[in-house]
Coordinates of C-alpha atoms in Angstrom, one line a residue:
M1 CA 5.2 -29.3 -58.0
S2 CA 7.8 -26.9 -56.6
T3 CA 7.7 -25.8 -52.9
L4 CA 6.1 -22.3 -52.7
S5 CA 8.6 -21.0 -50.2
S6 CA 11.4 -21.7 -52.6
D7 CA 10.2 -19.3 -55.2
A8 CA 11.7 -15.8 -55.3
A9 CA 8.2 -14.3 -55.5
A10 CA 6.7 -16.3 -52.6
H11 CA 6.9 -13.5 -50.1
R12 CA 5.6 -10.7 -52.2
P13 CA 2.4 -9.4 -50.7
I14 CA -1.1 -10.1 -52.2
G15 CA -3.1 -6.9 -52.7
L16 CA -5.8 -6.2 -50.1
T17 CA -4.6 -9.0 -47.7
A18 CA -2.0 -7.3 -45.5
H19 CA -2.7 -7.0 -41.8
S20 CA -4.4 -3.7 -41.4
G21 CA -3.9 -3.2 -37.7
I22 CA -7.7 -2.7 -37.3
D23 CA -9.7 -4.6 -34.7
R24 CA -13.2 -4.9 -36.1
A25 CA -14.5 -5.0 -32.5
A26 CA -17.7 -6.8 -33.6
H27 CA -18.9 -7.1 -30.0
H28 CA -19.6 -3.3 -30.1
R29 CA -21.9 -3.5 -33.2
L30 CA -25.1 -4.0 -31.2
D31 CA -24.2 -1.6 -28.4
E32 CA -26.0 1.6 -29.4
A33 CA -24.7 3.6 -26.4
W34 CA -21.1 2.6 -27.2
L35 CA -21.5 3.4 -30.9
A36 CA -23.0 6.8 -30.1
A37 CA -20.1 7.6 -27.8
A38 CA -17.6 6.4 -30.3
W39 CA -19.2 8.5 -33.0
S40 CA -19.0 11.7 -30.9
H41 CA -15.4 11.1 -29.8
P42 CA -13.0 13.8 -31.1
T43 CA -10.4 11.2 -32.3
T44 CA -12.9 9.2 -34.4
R45 CA -12.3 9.3 -38.1
V46 CA -14.8 9.0 -40.9
F47 CA -14.7 8.6 -44.7
V48 CA -17.4 8.4 -47.4
V49 CA -17.9 5.5 -49.8
S50 CA -20.1 5.8 -52.9
G51 CA -20.4 3.4 -55.8
G52 CA -17.3 1.5 -54.7
Q53 CA -15.2 4.6 -54.5
A54 CA -13.7 6.8 -51.8
L55 CA -11.7 10.0 -51.9
I56 CA -7.9 9.6 -51.7
D57 CA -5.2 12.2 -51.5
D58 CA -1.4 12.4 -52.0
T59 CA 0.6 13.7 -49.1
P60 CA 3.7 15.9 -49.4
D61 CA 5.9 13.0 -48.3
G62 CA 4.8 10.8 -51.2
R63 CA 2.2 8.7 -49.5
T64 CA -1.5 8.2 -50.5
E65 CA -4.2 8.3 -47.9
L66 CA -7.9 7.9 -47.5
V67 CA -9.5 11.3 -47.0
M68 CA -10.9 11.0 -43.5
T69 CA -12.5 13.7 -41.3
P70 CA -13.6 13.9 -37.6
A71 CA -17.2 12.8 -37.1
F72 CA -18.4 16.3 -36.5
E73 CA -17.2 17.3 -40.0
A74 CA -18.7 14.3 -41.7
P75 CA -21.8 14.5 -44.0
L76 CA -25.1 13.8 -42.5
T77 CA -26.8 10.4 -43.0
E78 CA -29.7 8.9 -41.2
T79 CA -28.9 5.2 -41.4
H80 CA -26.0 4.3 -43.7
R81 CA -23.2 4.6 -41.0
Y82 CA -20.9 1.6 -40.7
F83 CA -18.6 0.9 -37.8
L84 CA -15.4 -0.6 -39.1
G85 CA -13.3 -1.0 -36.0
T86 CA -10.6 0.5 -33.8
D87 CA -6.8 0.7 -34.0
A88 CA -4.1 0.2 -31.4
D89 CA -4.4 3.8 -30.3
G90 CA -8.1 3.6 -29.7
V91 CA -9.1 5.5 -32.8
R92 CA -12.6 4.5 -34.0
Y93 CA -13.3 4.3 -37.7
F94 CA -16.6 4.7 -39.5
A95 CA -17.7 4.7 -43.2
L96 CA -20.7 6.6 -44.5
Q97 CA -22.5 5.4 -47.6
K98 CA -23.7 8.3 -49.7
D99 CA -25.1 8.7 -53.2
T100 CA -22.1 10.9 -54.2
L101 CA -18.7 11.6 -52.8
P102 CA -18.3 15.0 -51.1
G103 CA -16.2 17.7 -52.7
R104 CA -13.0 19.1 -51.3
M105 CA -12.2 22.8 -50.9
D106 CA -8.6 22.3 -51.8
Q107 CA -9.5 20.2 -54.9
S108 CA -6.5 18.0 -54.4
A109 CA -8.4 14.8 -53.5
R110 CA -9.6 12.4 -56.2
P111 CA -12.2 9.6 -56.3
A112 CA -10.7 6.1 -56.6
G113 CA -11.9 2.5 -56.6
L114 CA -10.1 -0.4 -55.0
R115 CA -8.3 -1.5 -58.1
E116 CA -6.4 1.8 -58.0
A117 CA -6.5 2.7 -54.4
G118 CA -5.5 -0.8 -53.2
L119 CA -2.1 -0.4 -54.8
L120 CA -1.5 3.0 -53.3
L121 CA -2.9 3.0 -49.8
S122 CA -1.4 1.8 -46.6
A123 CA -2.5 -1.6 -45.2
R124 CA -4.7 0.2 -42.7
D125 CA -6.4 2.4 -45.2
A126 CA -6.8 -0.4 -47.8
G127 CA -8.3 -2.7 -45.2
L128 CA -10.8 0.0 -44.1
M129 CA -11.8 0.6 -47.7
V130 CA -12.2 -3.1 -48.5
H131 CA -14.5 -3.5 -45.5
A132 CA -16.5 -0.4 -46.4
V133 CA -16.9 -1.2 -50.1
A134 CA -18.0 -4.7 -49.3
L135 CA -20.7 -3.5 -46.9
E136 CA -21.8 -0.8 -49.4
N137 CA -22.2 -3.4 -52.2
W138 CA -24.2 -5.7 -50.0
Q139 CA -26.4 -2.9 -48.6
R140 CA -27.3 -1.6 -52.1
L141 CA -28.2 -5.1 -53.4
H142 CA -30.1 -6.5 -50.4
R143 CA -32.6 -4.0 -49.3
F144 CA -35.5 -6.5 -49.3
C145 CA -36.1 -9.7 -47.3
S146 CA -35.5 -12.8 -49.3
R147 CA -38.0 -14.7 -47.1
C148 CA -41.1 -12.4 -47.4
G149 CA -40.1 -9.6 -49.7
E150 CA -40.6 -6.7 -47.3
R151 CA -38.1 -3.9 -47.0
T152 CA -35.3 -4.5 -44.4
V153 CA -33.6 -2.1 -42.0
I154 CA -29.9 -1.7 -41.1
A155 CA -28.7 -3.0 -37.8
A156 CA -25.4 -3.9 -36.0
A157 CA -23.6 -0.8 -37.3
G158 CA -24.2 -1.9 -41.0
H159 CA -23.5 -5.6 -40.6
I160 CA -27.1 -6.9 -40.4
R161 CA -30.3 -6.2 -42.2
R162 CA -33.4 -7.0 -40.3
C163 CA -36.9 -7.6 -41.6
Q164 CA -39.5 -6.0 -39.3
A165 CA -42.3 -8.0 -41.0
C166 CA -41.1 -11.6 -40.5
G167 CA -38.2 -11.1 -38.1
A168 CA -35.5 -12.6 -40.4
E169 CA -32.0 -11.4 -40.1
H170 CA -29.7 -11.2 -43.2
Y171 CA -25.9 -11.0 -43.1
P172 CA -23.3 -9.7 -45.6
R173 CA -22.9 -12.1 -48.5
T174 CA -19.5 -13.5 -49.5
D175 CA -19.3 -15.7 -52.6
P176 CA -16.3 -18.1 -52.6
A177 CA -14.5 -18.3 -56.0
V178 CA -11.5 -20.3 -57.0
I179 CA -8.6 -18.9 -59.0
M180 CA -5.8 -21.1 -60.2
L181 CA -2.5 -21.2 -62.0
V182 CA -2.4 -24.5 -63.9
T183 CA 0.9 -26.0 -65.1
D184 CA 1.6 -29.0 -67.3
E185 CA 4.3 -31.7 -67.3
D186 CA 6.6 -29.3 -69.1
D187 CA 6.0 -26.6 -66.4
R188 CA 4.2 -24.4 -68.8
A189 CA 1.5 -22.1 -67.4
L190 CA -2.1 -22.1 -68.7
L191 CA -3.5 -18.5 -69.1
G192 CA -6.8 -17.5 -70.7
R193 CA -8.5 -14.4 -72.0
Q194 CA -12.1 -13.6 -71.1
V195 CA -14.3 -12.4 -73.9
H196 CA -15.0 -9.0 -72.3
W197 CA -11.4 -8.2 -71.4
P198 CA -9.2 -5.7 -73.3
E199 CA -7.4 -7.1 -76.3
G200 CA -4.3 -9.0 -75.2
R201 CA -5.2 -9.4 -71.5
F202 CA -4.4 -12.9 -70.2
S203 CA -4.7 -14.2 -66.7
T204 CA -5.4 -17.3 -64.6
L205 CA -8.6 -19.2 -64.9
A206 CA -11.3 -18.6 -62.2
G207 CA -14.8 -19.4 -61.3
F208 CA -17.4 -19.6 -58.5
V209 CA -17.7 -22.6 -56.1
E210 CA -21.0 -24.4 -56.7
P211 CA -23.4 -25.7 -54.0
G212 CA -22.3 -29.0 -52.4
E213 CA -18.8 -28.7 -54.0
S214 CA -15.4 -28.6 -52.3
I215 CA -13.0 -25.9 -53.4
E216 CA -10.7 -28.6 -54.8
Q217 CA -13.5 -30.1 -56.9
S218 CA -14.3 -26.6 -58.1
V219 CA -10.8 -26.1 -59.3
V220 CA -11.0 -29.3 -61.4
R221 CA -14.4 -28.5 -62.7
E222 CA -13.7 -24.9 -63.7
V223 CA -10.5 -25.7 -65.5
F224 CA -12.2 -28.4 -67.5
E225 CA -15.3 -26.3 -68.3
E226 CA -13.3 -23.3 -69.4
A227 CA -10.3 -24.8 -71.1
G228 CA -11.0 -28.5 -71.6
V229 CA -7.9 -29.4 -69.5
T230 CA -8.0 -32.1 -66.8
V231 CA -6.4 -31.4 -63.5
G232 CA -4.9 -33.7 -60.9
D233 CA -3.0 -32.3 -57.9
V234 CA -4.4 -29.1 -56.4
E235 CA -2.4 -27.0 -53.9
Y236 CA -3.9 -24.1 -51.9
V237 CA -1.9 -20.9 -51.8
A238 CA -3.8 -17.9 -50.3
S239 CA -7.0 -16.0 -50.3
Q240 CA -8.0 -12.5 -51.2
P241 CA -11.1 -10.4 -50.5
W242 CA -12.5 -9.2 -53.8
P243 CA -15.6 -7.1 -53.2
F244 CA -16.6 -6.6 -56.9
P245 CA -19.2 -7.0 -55.6
S246 CA -18.9 -9.8 -53.0
S247 CA -16.3 -12.5 -53.7
L248 CA -13.6 -14.2 -51.7
M249 CA -10.9 -15.4 -54.1
L250 CA -9.3 -18.7 -53.1
G251 CA -6.0 -19.1 -54.9
F252 CA -4.5 -22.4 -56.0
M253 CA -1.6 -24.0 -58.0
A254 CA -2.8 -27.0 -60.0
R255 CA -1.1 -29.6 -62.1
A256 CA -2.7 -30.6 -65.4
T257 CA -2.9 -34.2 -66.5
S258 CA -3.8 -33.3 -70.1
S259 CA -2.6 -30.5 -72.4
E260 CA -5.1 -30.2 -75.2
I261 CA -7.1 -26.9 -74.9
T262 CA -10.7 -26.6 -75.9
V263 CA -12.1 -23.2 -74.7
D264 CA -15.8 -22.9 -73.8
G265 CA -16.2 -19.8 -76.1
E266 CA -18.5 -18.1 -73.6
E267 CA -16.3 -17.1 -70.7
I268 CA -12.9 -17.9 -72.2
E269 CA -12.2 -16.7 -75.7
E270 CA -8.7 -18.0 -75.9
A271 CA -6.3 -20.0 -73.7
R272 CA -2.6 -20.8 -74.3
W273 CA 0.3 -22.6 -72.6
F274 CA 3.2 -20.3 -71.8
S275 CA 6.8 -21.2 -70.9
R276 CA 8.6 -18.6 -68.9
E277 CA 10.4 -17.4 -71.9
D278 CA 7.2 -17.3 -74.0
L279 CA 5.6 -15.2 -71.3
R280 CA 8.5 -12.8 -70.9
T281 CA 8.7 -12.2 -74.6
A282 CA 5.0 -11.8 -75.0
I283 CA 4.8 -9.2 -72.2
E284 CA 7.9 -7.3 -73.1
S285 CA 6.7 -7.0 -76.8
G286 CA 3.3 -5.9 -75.7
E287 CA 1.6 -8.9 -77.3
I288 CA -0.2 -9.7 -74.1
L289 CA -1.1 -7.8 -71.0
P290 CA -0.4 -9.6 -67.7
P291 CA -2.9 -9.8 -64.8
L292 CA -3.5 -6.6 -62.9
G293 CA -1.0 -6.0 -60.1
I294 CA -3.6 -5.8 -57.3
S295 CA -5.1 -9.2 -58.1
I296 CA -4.1 -12.5 -56.6
A297 CA -3.8 -13.7 -60.2
A298 CA -0.6 -11.7 -60.6
R299 CA 0.9 -13.3 -57.4
L300 CA 0.0 -16.8 -58.6
V301 CA 1.7 -16.2 -62.0
E302 CA 4.8 -14.8 -60.2
L303 CA 5.0 -17.9 -57.9
W304 CA 5.4 -20.0 -61.1
Y305 CA 7.5 -17.4 -62.9
G306 CA 9.9 -17.1 -60.0
E307 CA 10.2 -13.3 -59.8
P308 CA 8.2 -10.1 -60.5
L309 CA 6.7 -10.1 -64.0
P310 CA 8.5 -8.0 -66.6
K311 CA 7.1 -4.7 -67.7
S312 CA 5.0 -4.4 -70.8
A313 CA 6.1 -2.4 -73.8
G314 CA 2.7 -0.8 -73.7

């Protein structure tokens, strides 16, 4: 396999992974006095998250920012207030989980999810939004104790749910998943199409890590289950938080030891081997749609392709 650092695309950033400059300051999460003082500080900034979306706005100088307000202008909430951290200037950041996003008097802001906002926001704002969306997803799905079934309450500034009946503490869930670009002896790339994707969309194979399984074993198993291709060498590349709703994507390059494809027909509807020329022609003609730019899948394909993927005719 080629050395990753030798590829022209090796240093292109992976969406949602850039250093945000935010210190999560986890040691303050249980300090109610500190949190109260932080909330009331005039420099504190707050944004609302609802259904995986937040408000974003375009600035006159061409940037896109999260819509944030001072705490005293933020909507009221009794419990769903999440401390996200501080920056180098000492500014504290909080997110509020609400049923709906607030309106804006100037009507210039718009709601956006991470798939859109993650490509537009600064590393700081994208990092804050990823943190908030992940907490919101977990909070909405884990309101009851898995030990005794009683309702839980929020603690640690949104990072713990406690059961007052049995005393159990529950923490935000992250599900590890592997995502891999498989190449064969002719250096062709294996791309597949899931049954529920738009027509023409092809991407890397992926799947969740099973209990008692290493991530390398998961790569081998998932590729064989989904495409019937056996894999030998597996090389880790990078990871990406993917809170849709709670995954951590672990990216790999893998070398196939067989080339015959047999798709499972349940998750993967079609899979094909692509040479670089095949892929370029198919994308430029509009025959296939490449992976979404925010996903680690796009970076994995570019590592093999050697440069940014071409633009689609569509």
